Amino acid sequence: MTSTGQDSTTNRQRRSRHNPHSPSHNSSVISKRGVKKGAVPRSSPSLAEVKKKGRMKKLSQAAEQDLIMGLQELDLNLEPKALSGTGLVFEEQLNEFHCLWDDSFPECPERLHAIKEQLTQEGLLDRCISFQARSAKKEELMLVHSLEYIDLMETTQYMNEAELRILAKTYDSVYLHPNSYTCACLASGSVLRLVDAVLGAKVRNGMAVIRPPGHHAQHNLMDGYCMFNHVAVAARYAQQKHDIQRVLIVDWDVHHGQGTQFTFDQDPSVLYFSIHRYEHGQFWPHLKASNWSATGFGRGQGYNINVPWNQVGMRDADYIAAFLRILLPVALEFQPQLVLVAAGYDALQGDPKGKMAATPAGFAQLTHMLMGLAGGKLILSLEGGYNYRSLAEGVSASLHTLLGDPCPMLESPGAPCLSARTSISCTLVALKPFWEVLMQSAETLEEDCVEKDKEEGPWEPPVPQIMAWPMLCARTGLVYDRRMMNHYNLWDNHHPEMPQRISRIMCHLEGLGLTERCLTLPARPATDAELLTCHRWGWNHLTAHQCSSHASSAEYIARLRATENMKTRELHREGANFDSIYICPSTFTCAQLATGAVCRLVEAVLAGEVLNGTAVVRPPGHHAEWDAACGFCFFNSVAVAARHAQAISGHALRILIVDWDIHHGNGTQHIFEDDPSVLYMSLHRYDHGTFFPMGNEGASSQIGQAPGVGFTVNVAWNGPRMGDPDYLAAWHRLVLPIAYEFNPELVLVSAGFDAAQGDPLGGCQVSPEGYAHLTHLLMGLANGRIILILEGGYNLTSISESMAACTRTLLGDPPPLLGPLRPPLSGALASISETVHVHRRYWRSLRIRKVEDKEEEPSNSELVTKKEPQPANPGSAKGMARPEENILEAGMGKATSASPVEESIPGQAKSEIATVELAKDKSLEKAPDSQTPEEKLLGEAAGGQDLDDSKLMGFGDTDEATFYAVTPLPWCPHLTAVCPIPAAGLDVTQPCQDCGSLQENWVCLSCYQVCCGRYINAHMIQHHEDLGHPLVLSFVDLSTWCYHCQAYVHHQALLDVKNLAHQNKFGEDMPRPH
């Protein structure tokens, strides 16, 4: 057995996190969690061991250089500066018209009077950058309206009251005044003024407080108080003058904006989303086109989205659910360059027209969500709203949010009601054929696992909320102390948890000017009393996952303190008693300081010194159990900080802990698993229990213990390559729905960045921009009180860029634009769906399902129609296919794998290695769900990667071959397992040692045994399961596969064995790149 052979003898054995630079393990040293990462040095190493150690060091240095070169190719640079300022157009002249024959008409000047009074009272007018309104020109109005119609409206300036009244009666729900035309032109021009300001980089975002409204106005028709369609004109203007290719229009007015829909329903360059009262067509404008089944026509099919409310009394939770489940996923796939909002506030509680129950705080949430799109380029244009107080408070709340103020907490968000979930589900069904991100969005609900939803009783309006906007001296706190660098590995200079992790982050923050924008707080050590809130006997009963020792945790703290005076050999021996731990004389002080620093930041946030904060600390903490160090962690900083927050607040503060470290936070989960006041949500690599910290602790089935059942939520990734689309899908479908239902008062993030691109341990692909978006979405919770605490992350460049992106977002900068997003991986969707299935019984917000609406669902022919490519967006993230190539089952809306080929997306699939041609066989056509757990775990398994998760490229319509490109990893942490080539060399014709097969054989690069691949008799899979050897070489195409990374690998350390195999196979050396 080689030096890596003891790493795993079966899949059920626990393994420590792999250290790519550590010496070979001593299999005689076994920890409580399995084989240890660090090995005890032998007293007198042999000459062979000395040579091997030198070879490993050389390999490590070469691997580092390859990793650095690879990272240089990553687009990790963010814009050095972000725009600031909110533009506001508020023109008094817009009050110079009213209904001459009906003083009680709801669209009246008093609407703007109320808004101005509210904005003045709250000091918002002075905080905004004011822009003078201008009149829209005729040629600008003609971008949407006909010249004949514009000329007719112009003549109304010269009509008397009788003539105006006669003309008004020819339209639906309008009145005319001699100043109507002037004011309508001024209103449209006000929005155009803001378009110029936002797209001209003068302000970040803006709001036009205008009247008359516009979203009902059509090409040649007044309608519903509207003369000209302001947002429609603005969208066309942005496209024409500023060369904007993709515009998102969001219409949250309680009435459907049919005028806007009719303007763009055949245009794929404008995505229109409307959420409105419908009541099965009984509510104005009484159009079937307002229902969810209206998705657009021709090339614009799928670009019109309607979420129809079929009852009154809809609350914030209903609107938030529609945004999370439909709007945000589709918008990220669409990738708008500008967001326009038809901002009507007649869905607010108390409005006589809408009869809904949304709150101003709810509209602040919606505004905040939209600020994460289009690089923050967002413009709100006032539409309806007829309760003066509600209208004024709604406009104020949105304007506060645009200015960067935190969203107020929702009084009682709860979960979306049954009627809302029905509407959302119907819209999802209609949209699935057109948006890849929605293709697996609603699963069938098993009634026997979930309590049936009870019909809601009669709606009772809640007590109006009194909103308070915090006045802060500083926005973001930053805590760091160089003394935390004194914790280091005495025996391994290349250990991934190195002191430079925090110093590099701080240097990067300083270089970007971010530290100057933060309030730097002094770190302090945690007191024993603070540590004992989590590290003491009594929080949990002793279970199998905990140490067999019954020593109290007070003794554990004393035991760690005693290491300050230990000698080097004693420190090594003490570290070996824990799992994946090294200890030096400064370890206790550094761990104490890291935990205390987070507690100090919690104090600052709860006291109002700062709104949010970042803790750049080490050693990490989330693996630390109540009585044991684990996985580089000694004290559980996040857990102690949560208990500290509850202690100083004087009650069981509702705390959300989000753990996005690639490793499951076993310690945090165990500390809070029976506590319903702390919601723990972790997204991590699980790999069917084989990824650190091993076992089933991170499984989706782990849900907590009574009374904390349902308050432990695990999203268990069963493989590598998870990236921005997968994490965002989890956020939209699971994390945020539960979080809003829980309604936390404080959010703590275990911010490990080892899921980032380039991390040597995580094997995932989350970008700094992706982390910024995750942070932004969490900032809508808990009145903006959110703290990021550094956990893992072992690529110095990746963690520095990622923490900088998150810090910028905390400071109020809009999240940077994401590149074209691939669809979420099928494995990711499976993990998310599994967790959703487990937690539906505890969280009503997860009960989005396919249900029957009173209107028939779209026909099969409608469901299988895919959009054509958008000429305006050749690099769109959306994959395109002809109808006959559709991958949906007719009428089902579920993704299948009838063909393993997905059409490539221009500019997205980047392949740098040779294109491989594979014969098409039945084994490649299995649906993903038909795979066994073992097949999913092993993925390639010596001959066949999961094609649905690959970056695939199809070439024409052929039944004979499938072409795809694979980009191998330039390095992996398991290259140290490659052993010297045997003296006898290689024989590529050698049969499988188990079955004698001569087809598709692979050679193990640790022991050089030859076995057949997965599509023969899978003996190489069995070989890996038995011995744990990670790397194998194909005798067919000389590719190298790593079982642990589940990926191809191409590195200079493999060139010798590949060249020898090439000589044996072809009689000549392998071609070398120039």
PDB file of N, CA and C in Angstrom, residues 624-654:
ATOM      1  N   ALA A 624     -15.237  23.439  15.129  1.00  0.00           N
ATOM      2  CA  ALA A 624     -14.951  23.190  16.548  1.00  0.00           C
ATOM      3  C   ALA A 624     -16.199  22.721  17.272  1.00  0.00           C
ATOM      4  N   GLU A 625     -16.074  21.572  17.931  1.00  0.00           N
ATOM      5  CA  GLU A 625     -17.178  21.037  18.729  1.00  0.00           C
ATOM      6  C   GLU A 625     -17.136  21.681  20.113  1.00  0.00           C
ATOM      7  N   TRP A 626     -18.137  21.389  20.896  1.00  0.00           N
ATOM      8  CA  TRP A 626     -18.189  21.992  22.223  1.00  0.00           C
ATOM      9  C   TRP A 626     -17.022  21.556  23.091  1.00  0.00           C
ATOM     10  N   ASP A 627     -16.439  20.387  22.763  1.00  0.00           N
ATOM     11  CA  ASP A 627     -15.371  19.876  23.625  1.00  0.00           C
ATOM     12  C   ASP A 627     -14.162  19.409  22.839  1.00  0.00           C
ATOM     13  N   ALA A 628     -14.025  19.800  21.569  1.00  0.00           N
ATOM     14  CA  ALA A 628     -12.924  19.268  20.785  1.00  0.00           C
ATOM     15  C   ALA A 628     -12.594  20.182  19.611  1.00  0.00           C
ATOM     16  N   ALA A 629     -11.301  20.361  19.386  1.00  0.00           N
ATOM     17  CA  ALA A 629     -10.852  21.036  18.171  1.00  0.00           C
ATOM     18  C   ALA A 629     -11.049  20.094  16.993  1.00  0.00           C
ATOM     19  N   CYS A 630     -11.215  20.682  15.815  1.00  0.00           N
ATOM     20  CA  CYS A 630     -11.470  19.862  14.634  1.00  0.00           C
ATOM     21  C   CYS A 630     -11.266  20.711  13.381  1.00  0.00           C
ATOM     22  N   GLY A 631     -10.672  20.128  12.351  1.00  0.00           N
ATOM     23  CA  GLY A 631     -10.618  20.753  11.043  1.00  0.00           C
ATOM     24  C   GLY A 631     -10.068  22.166  11.043  1.00  0.00           C
ATOM     25  N   PHE A 632      -8.903  22.378  11.631  1.00  0.00           N
ATOM     26  CA  PHE A 632      -8.224  23.666  11.724  1.00  0.00           C
ATOM     27  C   PHE A 632      -8.874  24.590  12.759  1.00  0.00           C
ATOM     28  N   CYS A 633      -9.946  24.181  13.435  1.00  0.00           N
ATOM     29  CA  CYS A 633     -10.755  25.064  14.287  1.00  0.00           C
ATOM     30  C   CYS A 633     -10.594  24.689  15.763  1.00  0.00           C
ATOM     31  N   PHE A 634     -10.564  25.706  16.630  1.00  0.00           N
ATOM     32  CA  PHE A 634     -10.382  25.484  18.067  1.00  0.00           C
ATOM     33  C   PHE A 634     -11.583  25.971  18.872  1.00  0.00           C
ATOM     34  N   PHE A 635     -11.995  27.214  18.678  1.00  0.00           N
ATOM     35  CA  PHE A 635     -13.205  27.744  19.302  1.00  0.00           C
ATOM     36  C   PHE A 635     -14.179  28.138  18.179  1.00  0.00           C
ATOM     37  N   ASN A 636     -15.442  27.836  18.382  1.00  0.00           N
ATOM     38  CA  ASN A 636     -16.439  28.090  17.346  1.00  0.00           C
ATOM     39  C   ASN A 636     -16.863  29.553  17.404  1.00  0.00           C
ATOM     40  N   SER A 637     -16.162  30.395  16.659  1.00  0.00           N
ATOM     41  CA  SER A 637     -16.350  31.846  16.744  1.00  0.00           C
ATOM     42  C   SER A 637     -17.774  32.268  16.425  1.00  0.00           C
ATOM     43  N   VAL A 638     -18.358  31.690  15.393  1.00  0.00           N
ATOM     44  CA  VAL A 638     -19.716  32.065  15.001  1.00  0.00           C
ATOM     45  C   VAL A 638     -20.711  31.660  16.083  1.00  0.00           C
ATOM     46  N   ALA A 639     -20.554  30.477  16.626  1.00  0.00           N
ATOM     47  CA  ALA A 639     -21.476  30.010  17.659  1.00  0.00           C
ATOM     48  C   ALA A 639     -21.363  30.863  18.918  1.00  0.00           C
ATOM     49  N   VAL A 640     -20.143  31.148  19.341  1.00  0.00           N
ATOM     50  CA  VAL A 640     -19.946  31.983  20.523  1.00  0.00           C
ATOM     51  C   VAL A 640     -20.519  33.375  20.283  1.00  0.00           C
ATOM     52  N   ALA A 641     -20.331  33.912  19.077  1.00  0.00           N
ATOM     53  CA  ALA A 641     -20.868  35.239  18.754  1.00  0.00           C
ATOM     54  C   ALA A 641     -22.388  35.244  18.796  1.00  0.00           C
ATOM     55  N   ALA A 642     -23.010  34.158  18.337  1.00  0.00           N
ATOM     56  CA  ALA A 642     -24.472  34.073  18.381  1.00  0.00           C
ATOM     57  C   ALA A 642     -24.969  34.075  19.823  1.00  0.00           C
ATOM     58  N   ARG A 643     -24.347  33.296  20.676  1.00  0.00           N
ATOM     59  CA  ARG A 643     -24.745  33.269  22.096  1.00  0.00           C
ATOM     60  C   ARG A 643     -24.472  34.631  22.755  1.00  0.00           C
ATOM     61  N   HIS A 644     -23.376  35.269  22.360  1.00  0.00           N
ATOM     62  CA  HIS A 644     -23.056  36.575  22.917  1.00  0.00           C
ATOM     63  C   HIS A 644     -24.114  37.600  22.514  1.00  0.00           C
ATOM     64  N   ALA A 645     -24.567  37.519  21.270  1.00  0.00           N
ATOM     65  CA  ALA A 645     -25.606  38.441  20.801  1.00  0.00           C
ATOM     66  C   ALA A 645     -26.895  38.244  21.591  1.00  0.00           C
ATOM     67  N   GLN A 646     -27.258  37.006  21.848  1.00  0.00           N
ATOM     68  CA  GLN A 646     -28.465  36.745  22.629  1.00  0.00           C
ATOM     69  C   GLN A 646     -28.303  37.218  24.066  1.00  0.00           C
ATOM     70  N   ALA A 647     -27.091  37.082  24.595  1.00  0.00           N
ATOM     71  CA  ALA A 647     -26.864  37.499  25.980  1.00  0.00           C
ATOM     72  C   ALA A 647     -26.986  39.007  26.128  1.00  0.00           C
ATOM     73  N   ILE A 648     -26.382  39.770  25.224  1.00  0.00           N
ATOM     74  CA  ILE A 648     -26.416  41.223  25.377  1.00  0.00           C
ATOM     75  C   ILE A 648     -27.745  41.819  24.951  1.00  0.00           C
ATOM     76  N   SER A 649     -28.515  41.087  24.144  1.00  0.00           N
ATOM     77  CA  SER A 649     -29.845  41.588  23.768  1.00  0.00           C
ATOM     78  C   SER A 649     -30.880  41.287  24.844  1.00  0.00           C
ATOM     79  N   GLY A 650     -30.576  40.356  25.712  1.00  0.00           N
ATOM     80  CA  GLY A 650     -31.469  40.070  26.814  1.00  0.00           C
ATOM     81  C   GLY A 650     -32.605  39.126  26.490  1.00  0.00           C
ATOM     82  N   HIS A 651     -32.621  38.566  25.275  1.00  0.00           N
ATOM     83  CA  HIS A 651     -33.657  37.593  24.945  1.00  0.00           C
ATOM     84  C   HIS A 651     -33.124  36.653  23.872  1.00  0.00           C
ATOM     85  N   ALA A 652     -33.905  35.651  23.544  1.00  0.00           N
ATOM     86  CA  ALA A 652     -33.481  34.661  22.548  1.00  0.00           C
ATOM     87  C   ALA A 652     -33.600  35.268  21.158  1.00  0.00           C
ATOM     88  N   LEU A 653     -32.677  36.146  20.854  1.00  0.00           N
ATOM     89  CA  LEU A 653     -32.639  36.816  19.559  1.00  0.00           C
ATOM     90  C   LEU A 653     -32.692  35.773  18.448  1.00  0.00           C
ATOM     91  N   ARG A 654     -33.555  36.006  17.456  1.00  0.00           N
ATOM     92  CA  ARG A 654     -33.608  35.085  16.320  1.00  0.00           C
ATOM     93  C   ARG A 654     -32.385  35.329  15.442  1.00  0.00           C
TER      94      ARG A 654
END
